[in-house]
């Protein structure tokens, strides 16, 4: 029982992490109707931004938590304005292909210049060590991850569901023209939404840097899992992504206890099943 | 129409004479296998309007089936290829039946999820030898007569297979079946209202596309005499999309051109491998932005413009 | 559809098949698998051409890649005394990136052997590519020396009369580390294994050694390749109370497992880490703070003795980093190959390999090396422990050498070999 509790806690922590990643993806899909294959690359960029900040400029972890998402978000603004905005009138297929290409490009560049073994990002001293909870040893950093992730998720949910800006966003996903007619600057809203989405990915990257090796491959390793989470949860649903992220984290944790070889496959199995039964996802609305 | 007939005959002539003028016949066999794969994929994407992100599953699984049967069970190459193609068709039927129920991006995601399951199976099943790959696949004697261990014999066999596959695709596209597919792609509700069972047509197209992809995979396994996990990874599914996009979606020769270009780039840059993913990424972005009709598509448009 | 097109296509398909029949039996059969008896001492094609086929851009590029090419260049320089010529002929070195794809490796090797008259291929990091190219070498009677891959199949089921496995295999790493740790009191193990053939091989080879010498395996967690998060497995490992955590994985998985093992306090609470396939580049990337105390086996360490230091210095000057055992292996194997050509006056595979079997190889990289009939180079391996940050006095000063493992202890005995070339 004790072992199980420890595994469930770990699953929850991982789930919270999934949730942050998939939230950005869900937001981007909801607003831009683009299947954002470059999300993993943005996550990688966030981690690298933190590492570069530390190595070349001496910027510490706490500052990076704020700066990395801003830097990557700014890049996102460029990408959206220069590249993605030209695709809105076209078949969504092209958005997928474009972001797929972007991911290849960015990862290839970082691989060319930084190799594949990855860089070491030291654990911030304030968060190192841990405490023995009795049923397991919980590193302080992991406790921080779950707190930070849930905070960001809640903040995003609040922003989208409870504020005026969020109302504009939701209106924009349903009927952009009408919203524009009301005087809201929709293109600006779209750009900001994209920047926010990739900023979230970058934040996840900074959170990951001390515990997962910072390497050019880190994005492509998790992107398809994040996709699975979003698809299962419902492509445009904020709450769906959060709950599904947490749920899948828990489920994966359990699988790792009983049948670890299948811990990756199980996510895809669920994705296939959900798509067959409820294609819009567990929490989504049929498109 | 005359030009087209002459053009095709010329291309054919070049293809037949090729092995005598090039050093590396194996590279060209690779081109033909991938060209067939891309054409099969294009049948689904360009003509039926269905984006599958899991076609690698058919390429790789057929290669493993053929490789295993030829190496361990001792089947002659033609039966091996047949078996591989059949297994891909079967897999295609399963995937298709599940995926067809949904549209657009959900369709693509289902195919991705299902092909990932195939990948995991390939990693685990003992007969694929996982990371080591299935090695030492004998080429054997085609029909007991043609010794495929000679590169010339293998080349003409591959050419024959490619032409056969291409012929099937061409016939399909220009047949009434193909026309219904296109109608479904353009406006599914209208096609249904006209009385066509859209689901059945889409499924059939899917199975055909899967089978021909399998044919490409089986043949490729014999050419290289090995089969590895590379062929069932999702990155391979992405590559075939790129080939089709670059060459020209919805054109007959586009995927062939796309496959040719991509295989050549990969081979050429084998010496500077570090830049390959960057280059591929740039090509993707470029194509999507300004080159959507692909090489063949743009060429055809330019030719039409000429007074 | 135009009936003419149909006719063109059909006739094309038919023609191809007929052409195939007609031409197929023209080509002479492939070279026989066994090396031909020693001919008069001549060089094929009047040139000595060798190729380095490695991973320049993928997951193994740090431990092989560019470094392997540099090591090869050093070997050519030394073997030819700086002249670039051997037996009056120029020695040519080519290289290519197999991108971790077995079919690209096979194509490139085929082109090299058939068209560009390459005599021997080196490095081949990644088991699938190594097996594929060794198979080709067997078919064409050309030398293939593997230093980058670890699969025991290379000298087992898939052994080749023209193939040599020079530096290490999973068995030597497993037994080296396993046996050595048992001597130091590590008698209960928990394994973290990458769930594929390679990981399984590492785990089973090590388990066999542990059990044979009275130790216990308390449990194992098999994780999928490219797993990011090992927390669940580490929790189980901790709960098992095993003295040693055996890491039967490599690359990114290894790096993440080690990093997280530290994070979860496994090392601080007394469990020791044993990396079963670790390269110095992994330690470099992780840093000593995280990896200190870990045990591993390697076939070469740059700071082993004066000879290795001297050679590594020349490598460092060009590569700006210290060599991994793969880099060192490329140097050593190519150097000895070229010297063998010089000694026998020919580049015929059979003759060269026969000559190499007569030698005891002692160069800056290999100590007490003897080439066996199954192609395995039996040589000393080293049990190493990662130093504490305070013990490291200079850059790349990462290891203390705990034991020298004599070659015979580090290889699978011939009696158990599955290699068809071994007569039992």
XYZ file of N, CA and C in Angstrom, chain B residues 75-82 139-148 156-157 160-161 164 222, chain C residues 13-14 16-18 20-21 25:
96
model
N 10.719 -18.989 -47.774
C 9.852 -18.726 -48.919
C 10.639 -18.079 -50.056
N 10.275 -18.375 -51.301
C 10.915 -17.679 -52.416
C 10.485 -16.225 -52.429
N 11.293 -15.343 -53.035
C 11.025 -13.904 -52.937
C 9.634 -13.476 -53.381
N 9.131 -14.076 -54.479
C 7.829 -13.588 -54.958
C 6.724 -13.888 -53.954
N 6.801 -15.030 -53.300
C 5.789 -15.344 -52.284
C 5.978 -14.476 -51.048
N 7.248 -14.214 -50.747
C 7.546 -13.357 -49.606
C 6.935 -11.977 -49.788
N 7.155 -11.416 -50.973
C 6.610 -10.084 -51.262
C 5.087 -10.116 -51.215
N 4.531 -11.158 -51.774
C 3.072 -11.300 -51.775
C 2.542 -11.345 -50.353
N 18.137 -12.726 -50.847
C 17.312 -12.224 -51.945
C 16.657 -13.346 -52.721
N 17.332 -14.441 -52.790
C 16.738 -15.614 -53.430
C 16.633 -15.509 -54.938
N 15.852 -16.435 -55.485
C 15.666 -16.489 -56.935
C 14.193 -16.256 -57.244
N 13.941 -15.228 -58.028
C 12.576 -14.889 -58.375
C 12.016 -15.952 -59.310
N 10.869 -16.507 -58.903
C 10.251 -17.576 -59.689
C 11.222 -18.731 -59.930
N 12.233 -18.816 -59.088
C 13.184 -19.900 -59.246
C 14.151 -19.702 -60.396
N 14.009 -18.592 -61.094
C 14.827 -18.406 -62.292
C 15.762 -17.204 -62.187
N 15.201 -16.073 -61.784
C 15.998 -14.848 -61.794
C 16.793 -14.735 -60.495
N 18.115 -14.728 -60.623
C 18.951 -14.647 -59.428
C 19.022 -13.211 -58.927
N 18.337 -12.955 -57.826
C 18.263 -11.573 -57.357
C 19.514 -11.099 -56.636
N 15.842 -4.796 -62.096
C 14.718 -4.938 -63.013
C 13.480 -5.461 -62.318
N 13.708 -6.292 -61.311
C 12.559 -6.761 -60.545
C 11.901 -5.591 -59.825
N 10.071 -3.517 -62.205
C 8.818 -4.170 -62.555
C 7.763 -3.979 -61.473
N 8.182 -4.146 -60.226
C 7.248 -3.974 -59.112
C 6.731 -2.533 -59.074
N 4.299 -1.891 -61.833
C 3.040 -2.556 -61.531
C 2.228 -1.726 -60.544
N 14.013 -6.728 -49.376
C 14.848 -7.618 -50.174
C 16.025 -6.888 -50.797
N 6.601 -3.142 -67.617
C 6.695 -4.118 -66.528
C 7.197 -5.453 -67.066
N 6.655 -5.862 -68.215
C 7.033 -7.145 -68.786
C 8.492 -7.145 -69.220
N 10.858 -5.326 -68.112
C 11.751 -5.334 -66.956
C 11.976 -6.734 -66.470
N 10.896 -7.464 -66.376
C 11.002 -8.809 -65.860
C 11.854 -9.671 -66.782
N 11.620 -9.524 -68.091
C 12.394 -10.303 -69.053
C 13.860 -9.919 -69.002
N 15.350 -8.743 -66.543
C 15.889 -9.305 -65.318
C 16.323 -10.737 -65.513
N 15.465 -11.515 -66.151
C 15.803 -12.918 -66.387
C 17.044 -13.024 -67.250
N 21.453 -13.824 -64.781
C 22.433 -14.882 -64.668
C 23.740 -14.563 -65.364
